[in-house]
Short mmCIF file of C-alpha atoms in Angstrom, two decimals:
data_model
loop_
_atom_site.label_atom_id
_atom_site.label_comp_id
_atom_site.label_asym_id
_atom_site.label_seq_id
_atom_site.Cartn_x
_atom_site.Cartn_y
_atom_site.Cartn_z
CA UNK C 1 -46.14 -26.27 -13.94
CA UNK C 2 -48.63 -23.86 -12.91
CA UNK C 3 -49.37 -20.86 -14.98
CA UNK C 4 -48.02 -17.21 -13.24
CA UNK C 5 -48.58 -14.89 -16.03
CA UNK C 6 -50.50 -14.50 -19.84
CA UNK C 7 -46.77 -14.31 -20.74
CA UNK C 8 -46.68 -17.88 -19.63
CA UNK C 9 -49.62 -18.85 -21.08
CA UNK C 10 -49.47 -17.48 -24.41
CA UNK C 11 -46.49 -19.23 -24.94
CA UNK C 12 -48.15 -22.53 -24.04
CA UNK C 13 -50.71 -21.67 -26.85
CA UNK C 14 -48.04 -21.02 -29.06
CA UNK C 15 -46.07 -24.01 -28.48
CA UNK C 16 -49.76 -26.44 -28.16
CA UNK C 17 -51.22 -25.26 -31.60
CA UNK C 18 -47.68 -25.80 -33.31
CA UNK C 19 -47.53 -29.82 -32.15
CA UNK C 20 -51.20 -30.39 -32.81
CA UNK C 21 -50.66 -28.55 -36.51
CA UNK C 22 -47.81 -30.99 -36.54
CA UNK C 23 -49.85 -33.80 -35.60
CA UNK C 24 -52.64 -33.21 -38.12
CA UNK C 25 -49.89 -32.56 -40.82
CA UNK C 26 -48.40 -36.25 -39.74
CA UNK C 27 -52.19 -37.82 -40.24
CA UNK C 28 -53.21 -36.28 -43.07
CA UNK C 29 -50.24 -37.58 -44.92
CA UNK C 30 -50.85 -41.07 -43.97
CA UNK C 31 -50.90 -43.66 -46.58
CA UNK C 32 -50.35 -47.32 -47.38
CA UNK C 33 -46.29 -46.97 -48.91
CA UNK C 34 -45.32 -43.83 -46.69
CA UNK C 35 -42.16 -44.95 -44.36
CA UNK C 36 -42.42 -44.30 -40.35
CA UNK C 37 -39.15 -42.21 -41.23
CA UNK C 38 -40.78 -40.05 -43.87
CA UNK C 39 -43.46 -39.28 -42.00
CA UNK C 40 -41.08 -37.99 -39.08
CA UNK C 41 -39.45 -36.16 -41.30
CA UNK C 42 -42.00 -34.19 -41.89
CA UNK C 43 -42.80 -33.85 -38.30
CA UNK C 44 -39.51 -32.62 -37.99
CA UNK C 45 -39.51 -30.19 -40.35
CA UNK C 46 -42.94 -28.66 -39.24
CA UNK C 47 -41.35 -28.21 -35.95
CA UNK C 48 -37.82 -27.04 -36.66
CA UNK C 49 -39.36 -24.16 -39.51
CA UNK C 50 -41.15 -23.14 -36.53
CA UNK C 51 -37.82 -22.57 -34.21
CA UNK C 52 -39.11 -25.54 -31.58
CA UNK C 53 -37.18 -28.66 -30.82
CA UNK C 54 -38.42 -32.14 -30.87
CA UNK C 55 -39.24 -32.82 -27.25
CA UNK C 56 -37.88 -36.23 -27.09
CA UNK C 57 -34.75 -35.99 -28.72
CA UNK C 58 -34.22 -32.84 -26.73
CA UNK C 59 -35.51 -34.58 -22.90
CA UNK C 60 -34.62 -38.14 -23.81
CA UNK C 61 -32.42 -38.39 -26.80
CA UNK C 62 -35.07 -40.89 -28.58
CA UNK C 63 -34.08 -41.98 -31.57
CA UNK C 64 -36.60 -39.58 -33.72
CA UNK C 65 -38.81 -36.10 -33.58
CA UNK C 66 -41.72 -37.94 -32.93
CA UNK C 67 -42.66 -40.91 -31.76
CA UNK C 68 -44.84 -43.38 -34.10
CA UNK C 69 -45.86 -46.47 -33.36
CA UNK C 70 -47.66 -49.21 -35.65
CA UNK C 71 -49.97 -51.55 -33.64
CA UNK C 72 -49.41 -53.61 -32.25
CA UNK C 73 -46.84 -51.22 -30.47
CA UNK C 74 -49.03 -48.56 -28.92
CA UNK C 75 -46.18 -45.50 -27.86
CA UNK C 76 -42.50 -44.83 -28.33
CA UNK C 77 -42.57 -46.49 -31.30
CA UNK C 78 -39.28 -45.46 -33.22
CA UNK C 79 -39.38 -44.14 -36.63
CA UNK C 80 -37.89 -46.02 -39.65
CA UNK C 81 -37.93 -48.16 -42.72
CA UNK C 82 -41.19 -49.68 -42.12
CA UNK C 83 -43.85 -48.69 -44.83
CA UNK C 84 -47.40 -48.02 -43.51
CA UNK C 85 -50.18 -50.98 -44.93
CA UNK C 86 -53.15 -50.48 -45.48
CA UNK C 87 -55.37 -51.94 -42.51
CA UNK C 88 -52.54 -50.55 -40.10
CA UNK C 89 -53.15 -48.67 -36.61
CA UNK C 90 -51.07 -46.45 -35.88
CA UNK C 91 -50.30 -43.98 -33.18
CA UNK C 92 -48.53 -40.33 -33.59
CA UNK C 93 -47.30 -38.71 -30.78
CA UNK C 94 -46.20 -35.37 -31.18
CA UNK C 95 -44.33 -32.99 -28.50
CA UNK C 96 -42.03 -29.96 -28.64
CA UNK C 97 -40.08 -27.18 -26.84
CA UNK C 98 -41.15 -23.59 -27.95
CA UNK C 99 -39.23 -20.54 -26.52
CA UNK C 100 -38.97 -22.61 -23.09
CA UNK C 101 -42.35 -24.07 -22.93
CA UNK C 102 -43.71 -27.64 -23.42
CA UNK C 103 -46.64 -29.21 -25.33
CA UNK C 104 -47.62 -32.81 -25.81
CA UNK C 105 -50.56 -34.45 -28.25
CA UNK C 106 -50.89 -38.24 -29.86
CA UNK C 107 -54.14 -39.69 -31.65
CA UNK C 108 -54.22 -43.23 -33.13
CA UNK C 109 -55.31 -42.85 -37.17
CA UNK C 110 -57.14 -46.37 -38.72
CA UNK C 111 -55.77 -46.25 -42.63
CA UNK C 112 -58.74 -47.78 -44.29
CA UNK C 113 -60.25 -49.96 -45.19
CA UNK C 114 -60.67 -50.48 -41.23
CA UNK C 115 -62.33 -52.82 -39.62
CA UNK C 116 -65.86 -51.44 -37.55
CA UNK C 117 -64.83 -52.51 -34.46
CA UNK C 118 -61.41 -50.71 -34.92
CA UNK C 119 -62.95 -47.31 -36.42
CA UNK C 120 -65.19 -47.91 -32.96
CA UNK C 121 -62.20 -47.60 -30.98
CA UNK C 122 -60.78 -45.04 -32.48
CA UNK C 123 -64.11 -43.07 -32.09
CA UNK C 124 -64.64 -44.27 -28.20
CA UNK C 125 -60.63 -43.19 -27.41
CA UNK C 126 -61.77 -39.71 -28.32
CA UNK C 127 -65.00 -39.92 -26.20
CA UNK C 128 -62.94 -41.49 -23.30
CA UNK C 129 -60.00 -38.67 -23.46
CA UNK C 130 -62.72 -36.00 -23.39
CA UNK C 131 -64.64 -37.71 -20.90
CA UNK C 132 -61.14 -37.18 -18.52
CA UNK C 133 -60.98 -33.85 -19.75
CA UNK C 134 -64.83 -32.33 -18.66
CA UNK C 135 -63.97 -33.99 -15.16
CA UNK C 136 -61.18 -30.89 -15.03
CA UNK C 137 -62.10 -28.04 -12.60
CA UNK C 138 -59.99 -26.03 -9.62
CA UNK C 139 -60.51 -27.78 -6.39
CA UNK C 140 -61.29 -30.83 -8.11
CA UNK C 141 -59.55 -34.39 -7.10
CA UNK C 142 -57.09 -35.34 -9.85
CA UNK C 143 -58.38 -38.90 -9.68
CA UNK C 144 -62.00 -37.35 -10.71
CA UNK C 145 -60.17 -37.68 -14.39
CA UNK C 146 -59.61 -41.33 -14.29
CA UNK C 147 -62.84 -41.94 -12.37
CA UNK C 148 -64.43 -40.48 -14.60
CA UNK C 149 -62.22 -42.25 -17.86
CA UNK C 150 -62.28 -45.86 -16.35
CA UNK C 151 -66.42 -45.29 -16.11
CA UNK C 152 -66.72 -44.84 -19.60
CA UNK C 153 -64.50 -47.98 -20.74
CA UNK C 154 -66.06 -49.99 -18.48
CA UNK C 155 -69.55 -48.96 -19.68
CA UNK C 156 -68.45 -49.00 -23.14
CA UNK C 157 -66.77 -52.68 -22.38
CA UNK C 158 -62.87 -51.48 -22.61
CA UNK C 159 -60.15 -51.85 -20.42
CA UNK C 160 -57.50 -49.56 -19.75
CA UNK C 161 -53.61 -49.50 -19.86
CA UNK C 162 -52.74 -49.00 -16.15
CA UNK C 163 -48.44 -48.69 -16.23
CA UNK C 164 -48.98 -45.87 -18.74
CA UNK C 165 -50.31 -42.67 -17.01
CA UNK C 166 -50.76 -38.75 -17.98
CA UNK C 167 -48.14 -35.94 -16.27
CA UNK C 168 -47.54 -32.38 -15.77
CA UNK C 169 -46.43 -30.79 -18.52
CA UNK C 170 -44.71 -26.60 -19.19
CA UNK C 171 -41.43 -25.77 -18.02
CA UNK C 172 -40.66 -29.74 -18.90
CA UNK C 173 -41.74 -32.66 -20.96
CA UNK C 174 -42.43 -34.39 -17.79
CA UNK C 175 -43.01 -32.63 -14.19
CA UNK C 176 -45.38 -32.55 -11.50
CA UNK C 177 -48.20 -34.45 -11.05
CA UNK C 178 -46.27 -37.06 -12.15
CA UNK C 179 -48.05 -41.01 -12.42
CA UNK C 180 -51.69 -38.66 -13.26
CA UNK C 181 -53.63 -42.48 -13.34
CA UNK C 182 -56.28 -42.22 -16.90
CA UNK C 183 -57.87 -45.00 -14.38
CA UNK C 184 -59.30 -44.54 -10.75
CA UNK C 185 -56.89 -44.23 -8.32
CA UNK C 186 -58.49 -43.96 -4.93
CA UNK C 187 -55.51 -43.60 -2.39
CA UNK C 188 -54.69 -40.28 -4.78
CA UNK C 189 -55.99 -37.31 -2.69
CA UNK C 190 -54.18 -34.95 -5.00
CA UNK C 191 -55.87 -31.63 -5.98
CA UNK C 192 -56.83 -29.61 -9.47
CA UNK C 193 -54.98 -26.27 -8.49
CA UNK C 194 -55.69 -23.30 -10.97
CA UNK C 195 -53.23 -22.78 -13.43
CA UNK C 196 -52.20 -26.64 -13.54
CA UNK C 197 -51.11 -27.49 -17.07
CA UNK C 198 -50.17 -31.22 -17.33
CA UNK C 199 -51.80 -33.70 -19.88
CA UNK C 200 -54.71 -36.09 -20.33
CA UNK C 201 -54.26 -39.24 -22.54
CA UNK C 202 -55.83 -42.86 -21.87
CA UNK C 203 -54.85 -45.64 -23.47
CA UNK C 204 -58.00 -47.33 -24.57
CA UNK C 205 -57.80 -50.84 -25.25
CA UNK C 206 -59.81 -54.22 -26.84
CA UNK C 207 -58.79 -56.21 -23.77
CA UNK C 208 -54.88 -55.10 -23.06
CA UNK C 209 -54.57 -53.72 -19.34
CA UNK C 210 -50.46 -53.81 -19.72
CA UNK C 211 -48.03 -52.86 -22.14
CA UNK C 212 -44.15 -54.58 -22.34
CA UNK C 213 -40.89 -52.46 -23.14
CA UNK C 214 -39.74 -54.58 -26.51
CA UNK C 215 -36.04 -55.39 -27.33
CA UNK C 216 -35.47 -51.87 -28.70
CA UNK C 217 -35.66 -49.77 -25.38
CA UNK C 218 -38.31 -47.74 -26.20
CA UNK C 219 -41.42 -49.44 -28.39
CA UNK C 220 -44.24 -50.68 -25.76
CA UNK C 221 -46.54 -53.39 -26.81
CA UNK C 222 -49.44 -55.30 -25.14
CA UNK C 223 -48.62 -58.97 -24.41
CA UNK C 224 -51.25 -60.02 -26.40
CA UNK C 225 -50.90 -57.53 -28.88
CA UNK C 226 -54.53 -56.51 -28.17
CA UNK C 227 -56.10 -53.38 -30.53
CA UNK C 228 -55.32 -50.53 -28.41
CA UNK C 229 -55.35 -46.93 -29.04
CA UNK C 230 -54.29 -43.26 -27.01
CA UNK C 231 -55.92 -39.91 -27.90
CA UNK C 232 -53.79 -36.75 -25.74
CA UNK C 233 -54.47 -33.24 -25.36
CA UNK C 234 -52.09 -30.53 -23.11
CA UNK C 235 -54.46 -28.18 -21.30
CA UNK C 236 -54.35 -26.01 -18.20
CA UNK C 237 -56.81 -26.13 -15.32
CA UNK C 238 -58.85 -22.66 -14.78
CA UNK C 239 -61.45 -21.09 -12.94
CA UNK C 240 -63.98 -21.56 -16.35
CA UNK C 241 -62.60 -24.96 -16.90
CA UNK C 242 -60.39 -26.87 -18.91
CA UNK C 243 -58.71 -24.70 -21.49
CA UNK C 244 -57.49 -27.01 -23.72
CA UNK C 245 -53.93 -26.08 -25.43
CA UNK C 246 -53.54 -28.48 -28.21
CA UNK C 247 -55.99 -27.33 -30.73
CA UNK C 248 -55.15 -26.77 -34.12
CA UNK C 249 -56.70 -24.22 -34.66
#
């Protein structure tokens, strides 16, 4: 959507600090023994106390408020039985419907002990979502973000997950610019228009350029079930910059 009144964008705020307060909720209460379930459960309830629905379930019917994923599985993972190890990887991603507005934010959390080249990648997803993120300006090309993305993994020696994009985000989960590449995408001559709120999230990856749909539907997993992680902010384009939505505080 583009933004056509504070009205509209107040509500944005509203409904972007409530997933990332979810999110951080979800993370902080990681630890080896805690089911995939539990932890959605609380998700859930963080977002239902709040009067917002679980984006998903409300777009998609998926099979859970949020959508967590232990790695190897990298997204849609579906919540359950399965008790969180220490050593794990594992990726939250958090979205919700607040008084007729959409936000969306996921981070990958390392329970320790972790491994240095893991805690690395969890470190260099951050650097490589923000590096999309400072590429965001009115007038801009939207494959600037990618460009500017796929520049830092490939100095940083990372590849990136290229059938898993960003999107437009407000009046939907999921609206135009659809397929918004986290990689360069030359023959994309779309522009940054002012007001554009859609998302931001590369999936940054120890070798994994492709992720497979598994048995369940939903749960996507690299081939080679190659450490991979995805950091994801809402924010809306504007004339000072990015204005980032999904801020806890």
């Amino acid at each position: 959507m583009t933004i056509g009144s504070e009205e509209e964008l107040e509500k944005l705020k509203a409904a972007g600090r409530l997933v990332a307060r979810t999110l951080k909720a979800m993370g902080e209460a990681l630890e080896p023994g805690i089911t995939t379930k539990e932890l959605d459960q609380l998700g859930r309830k963080m977002l239902e106390d709040a009067g917002a629905r679980s984006a998903p379930e409300l777009s998609y019917d998926f099979p859970g408020a949020t959508c967590i994923s232990v790695g190897p599985d990298v997204a849609h993972g579906i919540p359950g039985d399965r008790r969180v190890e220490a050593g794990d990887l594992i990726n939250i991603d958090v979205s919700a419907e607040l008084d007729g507005f959409f936000a969306d934010t996921g981070a990958s959390f390392a329970v320790p002990p972790v491994a240095p080249r893991i805690d690395k990648l969890c470190r260099d997803g951050r650097r490589a979502m923000w590096a999309g993120i400072r590429a965001v300006r009115p007038g801009a090309p939207l494959n600037a973000i990618g460009k500017s993305i796929e520049t830092f993994a490939d100095r940083n020696g990372y590849s990136l997950v290229r059938n898993l994009a960003s999107h437009g985000v407000g009046k939907s989960l999921h609206e135009e610019p659809t397929e918004l590449a986290t990689w360069y995408e030359p023959h994309d001559k779309r522009r940054i228009t002012e007001g554009l709120v859609f998302t931001i999230e590369p999936f940054l990856s120890l070798g994994a350029d492709w992720v497979d749909e598994m048995e369940d539907g939903w749960t996507l997993r690299p081939p080679g079930q190659e450490p991979t992680v995805q950091y994801e902010h809402t924010l809306v384009a504007t004339r000072r910059g990015p204005l980032v939505l999904t801020l806890a505080e």
